[in-house]
Amino acid sequence: MTKSDVLAKLEYFNMVHGVTLRAIGAFSDQELDYRPKPNMRTPREIIFHIYTQELLIEAVRSGTFNAEIASRSNPEDPAVAPEVKALSSVNKL
């Protein structure tokens, strides 16, 4: 991968990141818990999952990645339920 390839991917990531932030901001607090179908994630759970992917990538980069860190990115894991619930308002995201 060349430097220009990396810069192009970074530019794309920054664009997607901005779109994602705007989409998250469009949800009302009540809409965060909407579940379209049983066994589908709510917007709150999806947002939590997206956020924790950044933490997971950092753990890989720093050499601290392990199974526990991987499981903490799963919003269905009971161990992270308090963290998911703590996303109590779109304004706190």
mmCIF file of N, CA and C in Angstrom:
data_model
loop_
_atom_site.group_PDB
_atom_site.id
_atom_site.type_symbol
_atom_site.label_atom_id
_atom_site.label_comp_id
_atom_site.label_asym_id
_atom_site.label_seq_id
_atom_site.Cartn_x
_atom_site.Cartn_y
_atom_site.Cartn_z
ATOM 1 N N MET A 1 0.850 -1.171 0.000
ATOM 2 C CA MET A 1 0.000 0.000 0.000
ATOM 3 C C MET A 1 0.897 1.236 0.000
ATOM 4 N N THR A 2 0.589 2.130 -0.880
ATOM 5 C CA THR A 2 1.389 3.347 -0.999
ATOM 6 C C THR A 2 0.858 4.429 -0.061
ATOM 7 N N LYS A 3 1.653 5.477 0.081
ATOM 8 C CA LYS A 3 1.234 6.606 0.915
ATOM 9 C C LYS A 3 -0.059 7.216 0.379
ATOM 10 N N SER A 4 -0.198 7.322 -0.938
ATOM 11 C CA SER A 4 -1.423 7.902 -1.507
ATOM 12 C C SER A 4 -2.629 6.996 -1.247
ATOM 13 N N ASP A 5 -2.412 5.668 -1.221
ATOM 14 C CA ASP A 5 -3.497 4.744 -0.877
ATOM 15 C C ASP A 5 -3.961 4.972 0.561
ATOM 16 N N VAL A 6 -2.998 5.103 1.460
ATOM 17 C CA VAL A 6 -3.315 5.338 2.872
ATOM 18 C C VAL A 6 -4.054 6.660 3.033
ATOM 19 N N LEU A 7 -3.580 7.696 2.369
ATOM 20 C CA LEU A 7 -4.237 9.007 2.468
ATOM 21 C C LEU A 7 -5.655 8.961 1.908
ATOM 22 N N ALA A 8 -5.862 8.210 0.834
ATOM 23 C CA ALA A 8 -7.207 8.073 0.263
ATOM 24 C C ALA A 8 -8.126 7.347 1.234
ATOM 25 N N LYS A 9 -7.628 6.297 1.872
ATOM 26 C CA LYS A 9 -8.437 5.567 2.853
ATOM 27 C C LYS A 9 -8.734 6.441 4.060
ATOM 28 N N LEU A 10 -7.770 7.227 4.486
ATOM 29 C CA LEU A 10 -7.980 8.132 5.611
ATOM 30 C C LEU A 10 -9.031 9.182 5.266
ATOM 31 N N GLU A 11 -8.968 9.711 4.063
ATOM 32 C CA GLU A 11 -9.963 10.699 3.625
ATOM 33 C C GLU A 11 -11.363 10.072 3.617
ATOM 34 N N TYR A 12 -11.457 8.840 3.126
ATOM 35 C CA TYR A 12 -12.744 8.140 3.105
ATOM 36 C C TYR A 12 -13.233 7.899 4.537
ATOM 37 N N PHE A 13 -12.344 7.437 5.416
ATOM 38 C CA PHE A 13 -12.712 7.197 6.811
ATOM 39 C C PHE A 13 -13.236 8.479 7.447
ATOM 40 N N ASN A 14 -12.554 9.585 7.235
ATOM 41 C CA ASN A 14 -12.992 10.858 7.818
ATOM 42 C C ASN A 14 -14.365 11.271 7.296
ATOM 43 N N MET A 15 -14.635 11.013 6.021
ATOM 44 C CA MET A 15 -15.944 11.330 5.458
ATOM 45 C C MET A 15 -17.023 10.460 6.102
ATOM 46 N N VAL A 16 -16.767 9.151 6.189
ATOM 47 C CA VAL A 16 -17.737 8.229 6.792
ATOM 48 C C VAL A 16 -17.949 8.573 8.262
ATOM 49 N N HIS A 17 -16.894 8.928 8.951
ATOM 50 C CA HIS A 17 -16.994 9.295 10.366
ATOM 51 C C HIS A 17 -17.928 10.497 10.536
ATOM 52 N N GLY A 18 -17.779 11.493 9.693
ATOM 53 C CA GLY A 18 -18.643 12.669 9.765
ATOM 54 C C GLY A 18 -20.099 12.330 9.492
ATOM 55 N N VAL A 19 -20.333 11.490 8.487
ATOM 56 C CA VAL A 19 -21.702 11.061 8.166
ATOM 57 C C VAL A 19 -22.291 10.285 9.342
ATOM 58 N N THR A 20 -21.488 9.408 9.938
ATOM 59 C CA THR A 20 -21.953 8.620 11.080
ATOM 60 C C THR A 20 -22.326 9.522 12.247
ATOM 61 N N LEU A 21 -21.507 10.512 12.547
ATOM 62 C CA LEU A 21 -21.822 11.433 13.644
ATOM 63 C C LEU A 21 -23.115 12.193 13.381
ATOM 64 N N ARG A 22 -23.330 12.622 12.148
ATOM 65 C CA ARG A 22 -24.582 13.322 11.817
ATOM 66 C C ARG A 22 -25.774 12.382 11.951
ATOM 67 N N ALA A 23 -25.621 11.135 11.523
ATOM 68 C CA ALA A 23 -26.715 10.161 11.633
ATOM 69 C C ALA A 23 -27.049 9.886 13.094
ATOM 70 N N ILE A 24 -26.028 9.727 13.921
ATOM 71 C CA ILE A 24 -26.255 9.496 15.348
ATOM 72 C C ILE A 24 -26.987 10.679 15.958
ATOM 73 N N GLY A 25 -26.591 11.877 15.590
ATOM 74 C CA GLY A 25 -27.220 13.082 16.126
ATOM 75 C C GLY A 25 -28.670 13.243 15.721
ATOM 76 N N ALA A 26 -29.112 12.519 14.693
ATOM 77 C CA ALA A 26 -30.500 12.624 14.232
ATOM 78 C C ALA A 26 -31.465 11.836 15.109
ATOM 79 N N PHE A 27 -30.960 10.938 15.949
ATOM 80 C CA PHE A 27 -31.825 10.134 16.814
ATOM 81 C C PHE A 27 -32.257 10.929 18.033
ATOM 82 N N SER A 28 -33.530 10.793 18.383
ATOM 83 C CA SER A 28 -33.988 11.329 19.666
ATOM 84 C C SER A 28 -33.590 10.319 20.742
ATOM 85 N N ASP A 29 -33.618 10.739 21.990
ATOM 86 C CA ASP A 29 -33.272 9.828 23.079
ATOM 87 C C ASP A 29 -34.193 8.605 23.085
ATOM 88 N N GLN A 30 -35.469 8.801 22.775
ATOM 89 C CA GLN A 30 -36.424 7.690 22.762
ATOM 90 C C GLN A 30 -36.127 6.705 21.625
ATOM 91 N N GLU A 31 -35.641 7.208 20.520
ATOM 92 C CA GLU A 31 -35.362 6.346 19.369
ATOM 93 C C GLU A 31 -34.144 5.452 19.585
ATOM 94 N N LEU A 32 -33.306 5.785 20.548
ATOM 95 C CA LEU A 32 -32.111 4.974 20.794
ATOM 96 C C LEU A 32 -32.445 3.540 21.183
ATOM 97 N N ASP A 33 -33.620 3.304 21.753
ATOM 98 C CA ASP A 33 -33.991 1.960 22.203
ATOM 99 C C ASP A 33 -34.950 1.246 21.259
ATOM 100 N N TYR A 34 -35.217 1.816 20.096
ATOM 101 C CA TYR A 34 -36.103 1.173 19.131
ATOM 102 C C TYR A 34 -35.439 -0.088 18.589
ATOM 103 N N ARG A 35 -36.166 -1.199 18.651
ATOM 104 C CA ARG A 35 -35.661 -2.472 18.128
ATOM 105 C C ARG A 35 -36.559 -2.869 16.950
ATOM 106 N N PRO A 36 -36.059 -2.763 15.715
ATOM 107 C CA PRO A 36 -36.891 -3.022 14.534
ATOM 108 C C PRO A 36 -37.516 -4.418 14.513
ATOM 109 N N LYS A 37 -36.753 -5.414 14.950
ATOM 110 C CA LYS A 37 -37.216 -6.797 14.999
ATOM 111 C C LYS A 37 -36.550 -7.461 16.194
ATOM 112 N N PRO A 38 -37.186 -8.513 16.731
ATOM 113 C CA PRO A 38 -36.511 -9.251 17.807
ATOM 114 C C PRO A 38 -35.122 -9.705 17.336
ATOM 115 N N ASN A 39 -34.197 -9.700 18.227
ATOM 116 C CA ASN A 39 -32.811 -10.122 17.962
ATOM 117 C C ASN A 39 -32.036 -9.172 17.057
ATOM 118 N N MET A 40 -32.573 -7.992 16.775
ATOM 119 C CA MET A 40 -31.816 -6.960 16.062
ATOM 120 C C MET A 40 -31.348 -5.935 17.086
ATOM 121 N N ARG A 41 -30.227 -5.324 16.819
ATOM 122 C CA ARG A 41 -29.696 -4.318 17.739
ATOM 123 C C ARG A 41 -30.479 -3.018 17.648
ATOM 124 N N THR A 42 -30.544 -2.348 18.789
ATOM 125 C CA THR A 42 -31.133 -1.014 18.835
ATOM 126 C C THR A 42 -30.087 -0.018 18.336
ATOM 127 N N PRO A 43 -30.492 1.198 17.988
ATOM 128 C CA PRO A 43 -29.488 2.209 17.639
ATOM 129 C C PRO A 43 -28.454 2.395 18.756
ATOM 130 N N ARG A 44 -28.902 2.357 20.016
ATOM 131 C CA ARG A 44 -27.970 2.508 21.148
ATOM 132 C C ARG A 44 -26.908 1.410 21.106
ATOM 133 N N GLU A 45 -27.324 0.166 20.856
ATOM 134 C CA GLU A 45 -26.383 -0.952 20.810
ATOM 135 C C GLU A 45 -25.435 -0.839 19.613
ATOM 136 N N ILE A 46 -25.944 -0.391 18.485
ATOM 137 C CA ILE A 46 -25.095 -0.213 17.298
ATOM 138 C C ILE A 46 -24.062 0.882 17.539
ATOM 139 N N ILE A 47 -24.500 1.979 18.142
ATOM 140 C CA ILE A 47 -23.578 3.080 18.444
ATOM 141 C C ILE A 47 -22.488 2.608 19.399
ATOM 142 N N PHE A 48 -22.880 1.849 20.428
ATOM 143 C CA PHE A 48 -21.904 1.303 21.373
ATOM 144 C C PHE A 48 -20.900 0.418 20.629
ATOM 145 N N HIS A 49 -21.394 -0.434 19.747
ATOM 146 C CA HIS A 49 -20.523 -1.339 18.993
ATOM 147 C C HIS A 49 -19.538 -0.560 18.116
ATOM 148 N N ILE A 50 -20.030 0.466 17.433
ATOM 149 C CA ILE A 50 -19.148 1.286 16.590
ATOM 150 C C ILE A 50 -18.060 1.937 17.448
ATOM 151 N N TYR A 51 -18.468 2.513 18.573
ATOM 152 C CA TYR A 51 -17.508 3.182 19.454
ATOM 153 C C TYR A 51 -16.450 2.202 19.952
ATOM 154 N N THR A 52 -16.878 1.022 20.376
ATOM 155 C CA THR A 52 -15.912 0.087 20.952
ATOM 156 C C THR A 52 -14.963 -0.492 19.912
ATOM 157 N N GLN A 53 -15.310 -0.405 18.633
ATOM 158 C CA GLN A 53 -14.381 -0.867 17.601
ATOM 159 C C GLN A 53 -13.108 -0.028 17.609
ATOM 160 N N GLU A 54 -13.245 1.251 17.902
ATOM 161 C CA GLU A 54 -12.054 2.108 18.005
ATOM 162 C C GLU A 54 -11.162 1.649 19.153
ATOM 163 N N LEU A 55 -11.776 1.263 20.278
ATOM 164 C CA LEU A 55 -11.002 0.775 21.419
ATOM 165 C C LEU A 55 -10.330 -0.555 21.083
ATOM 166 N N LEU A 56 -11.039 -1.400 20.360
ATOM 167 C CA LEU A 56 -10.507 -2.689 19.963
ATOM 168 C C LEU A 56 -9.301 -2.518 19.039
ATOM 169 N N ILE A 57 -9.419 -1.628 18.087
ATOM 170 C CA ILE A 57 -8.313 -1.360 17.157
ATOM 171 C C ILE A 57 -7.098 -0.830 17.912
ATOM 172 N N GLU A 58 -7.330 0.031 18.881
ATOM 173 C CA GLU A 58 -6.219 0.560 19.684
ATOM 174 C C GLU A 58 -5.547 -0.560 20.471
ATOM 175 N N ALA A 59 -6.342 -1.503 20.999
ATOM 176 C CA ALA A 59 -5.769 -2.632 21.736
ATOM 177 C C ALA A 59 -4.908 -3.494 20.814
ATOM 178 N N VAL A 60 -5.353 -3.707 19.594
ATOM 179 C CA VAL A 60 -4.551 -4.465 18.625
ATOM 180 C C VAL A 60 -3.258 -3.715 18.338
ATOM 181 N N ARG A 61 -3.377 -2.402 18.091
ATOM 182 C CA ARG A 61 -2.207 -1.587 17.775
ATOM 183 C C ARG A 61 -1.182 -1.606 18.897
ATOM 184 N N SER A 62 -1.665 -1.548 20.138
ATOM 185 C CA SER A 62 -0.753 -1.468 21.283
ATOM 186 C C SER A 62 -0.302 -2.836 21.793
ATOM 187 N N GLY A 63 -0.830 -3.909 21.198
ATOM 188 C CA GLY A 63 -0.424 -5.252 21.612
ATOM 189 C C GLY A 63 -1.119 -5.749 22.859
ATOM 190 N N THR A 64 -2.222 -5.112 23.265
ATOM 191 C CA THR A 64 -2.932 -5.531 24.477
ATOM 192 C C THR A 64 -4.237 -6.262 24.170
ATOM 193 N N PHE A 65 -4.485 -6.569 22.905
ATOM 194 C CA PHE A 65 -5.725 -7.233 22.505
ATOM 195 C C PHE A 65 -5.804 -8.622 23.118
ATOM 196 N N ASN A 66 -6.978 -8.961 23.647
ATOM 197 C CA ASN A 66 -7.230 -10.307 24.159
ATOM 198 C C ASN A 66 -8.730 -10.601 24.055
ATOM 199 N N ALA A 67 -9.145 -11.802 24.463
ATOM 200 C CA ALA A 67 -10.549 -12.211 24.336
ATOM 201 C C ALA A 67 -11.474 -11.321 25.157
ATOM 202 N N GLU A 68 -11.041 -10.896 26.330
ATOM 203 C CA GLU A 68 -11.883 -10.034 27.169
ATOM 204 C C GLU A 68 -12.153 -8.698 26.472
ATOM 205 N N ILE A 69 -11.131 -8.109 25.900
ATOM 206 C CA ILE A 69 -11.307 -6.842 25.179
ATOM 207 C C ILE A 69 -12.245 -7.051 23.993
ATOM 208 N N ALA A 70 -12.090 -8.168 23.295
ATOM 209 C CA ALA A 70 -12.965 -8.460 22.152
ATOM 210 C C ALA A 70 -14.415 -8.574 22.594
ATOM 211 N N SER A 71 -14.669 -9.256 23.702
ATOM 212 C CA SER A 71 -16.051 -9.439 24.161
ATOM 213 C C SER A 71 -16.667 -8.134 24.643
ATOM 214 N N ARG A 72 -15.854 -7.182 25.059
ATOM 215 C CA ARG A 72 -16.386 -5.903 25.553
ATOM 216 C C ARG A 72 -16.930 -5.026 24.427
ATOM 217 N N SER A 73 -16.733 -5.445 23.181
ATOM 218 C CA SER A 73 -17.308 -4.680 22.071
ATOM 219 C C SER A 73 -18.682 -5.215 21.679
ATOM 220 N N ASN A 74 -19.128 -6.260 22.361
ATOM 221 C CA ASN A 74 -20.417 -6.883 22.059
ATOM 222 C C ASN A 74 -21.488 -6.312 22.986
ATOM 223 N N PRO A 75 -22.413 -5.501 22.465
ATOM 224 C CA PRO A 75 -23.409 -4.882 23.338
ATOM 225 C C PRO A 75 -24.371 -5.881 23.975
ATOM 226 N N GLU A 76 -24.421 -7.114 23.463
ATOM 227 C CA GLU A 76 -25.278 -8.133 24.061
ATOM 228 C C GLU A 76 -24.620 -8.820 25.257
ATOM 229 N N ASP A 77 -23.338 -8.592 25.468
ATOM 230 C CA ASP A 77 -22.621 -9.200 26.589
ATOM 231 C C ASP A 77 -23.099 -8.562 27.889
ATOM 232 N N PRO A 78 -23.635 -9.361 28.828
ATOM 233 C CA PRO A 78 -24.132 -8.795 30.091
ATOM 234 C C PRO A 78 -23.078 -7.983 30.855
ATOM 235 N N ALA A 79 -21.812 -8.293 30.658
ATOM 236 C CA ALA A 79 -20.754 -7.568 31.372
ATOM 237 C C ALA A 79 -20.681 -6.103 30.969
ATOM 238 N N VAL A 80 -21.139 -5.761 29.770
ATOM 239 C CA VAL A 80 -21.075 -4.367 29.316
ATOM 240 C C VAL A 80 -22.438 -3.672 29.359
ATOM 241 N N ALA A 81 -23.458 -4.368 29.867
ATOM 242 C CA ALA A 81 -24.805 -3.781 29.930
ATOM 243 C C ALA A 81 -24.817 -2.413 30.611
ATOM 244 N N PRO A 82 -24.097 -2.224 31.728
ATOM 245 C CA PRO A 82 -24.100 -0.886 32.350
ATOM 246 C C PRO A 82 -23.521 0.198 31.432
ATOM 247 N N GLU A 83 -22.514 -0.154 30.652
ATOM 248 C CA GLU A 83 -21.921 0.826 29.735
ATOM 249 C C GLU A 83 -22.887 1.177 28.608
ATOM 250 N N VAL A 84 -23.585 0.167 28.089
ATOM 251 C CA VAL A 84 -24.565 0.422 27.027
ATOM 252 C C VAL A 84 -25.678 1.302 27.574
ATOM 253 N N LYS A 85 -26.174 0.967 28.759
ATOM 254 C CA LYS A 85 -27.257 1.741 29.370
ATOM 255 C C LYS A 85 -26.801 3.163 29.685
ATOM 256 N N ALA A 86 -25.521 3.354 29.950
ATOM 257 C CA ALA A 86 -24.994 4.686 30.281
ATOM 258 C C ALA A 86 -25.111 5.651 29.108
ATOM 259 N N LEU A 87 -25.280 5.132 27.899
ATOM 260 C CA LEU A 87 -25.530 6.005 26.751
ATOM 261 C C LEU A 87 -26.985 6.458 26.851
ATOM 262 N N SER A 88 -27.252 7.297 27.827
ATOM 263 C CA SER A 88 -28.626 7.663 28.172
ATOM 264 C C SER A 88 -29.186 8.783 27.330
ATOM 265 N N SER A 89 -28.346 9.437 26.560
ATOM 266 C CA SER A 89 -28.798 10.582 25.784
ATOM 267 C C SER A 89 -27.937 10.726 24.542
ATOM 268 N N VAL A 90 -28.563 11.099 23.464
ATOM 269 C CA VAL A 90 -27.814 11.357 22.239
ATOM 270 C C VAL A 90 -26.753 12.418 22.497
ATOM 271 N N ASN A 91 -27.033 13.357 23.369
ATOM 272 C CA ASN A 91 -26.086 14.434 23.667
ATOM 273 C C ASN A 91 -24.823 13.935 24.353
ATOM 274 N N LYS A 92 -24.854 12.718 24.942
ATOM 275 C CA LYS A 92 -23.680 12.173 25.625
ATOM 276 C C LYS A 92 -22.813 11.328 24.706
ATOM 277 N N LEU A 93 -23.229 11.176 23.458
ATOM 278 C CA LEU A 93 -22.469 10.321 22.540
ATOM 279 C C LEU A 93 -21.266 11.031 21.991
#
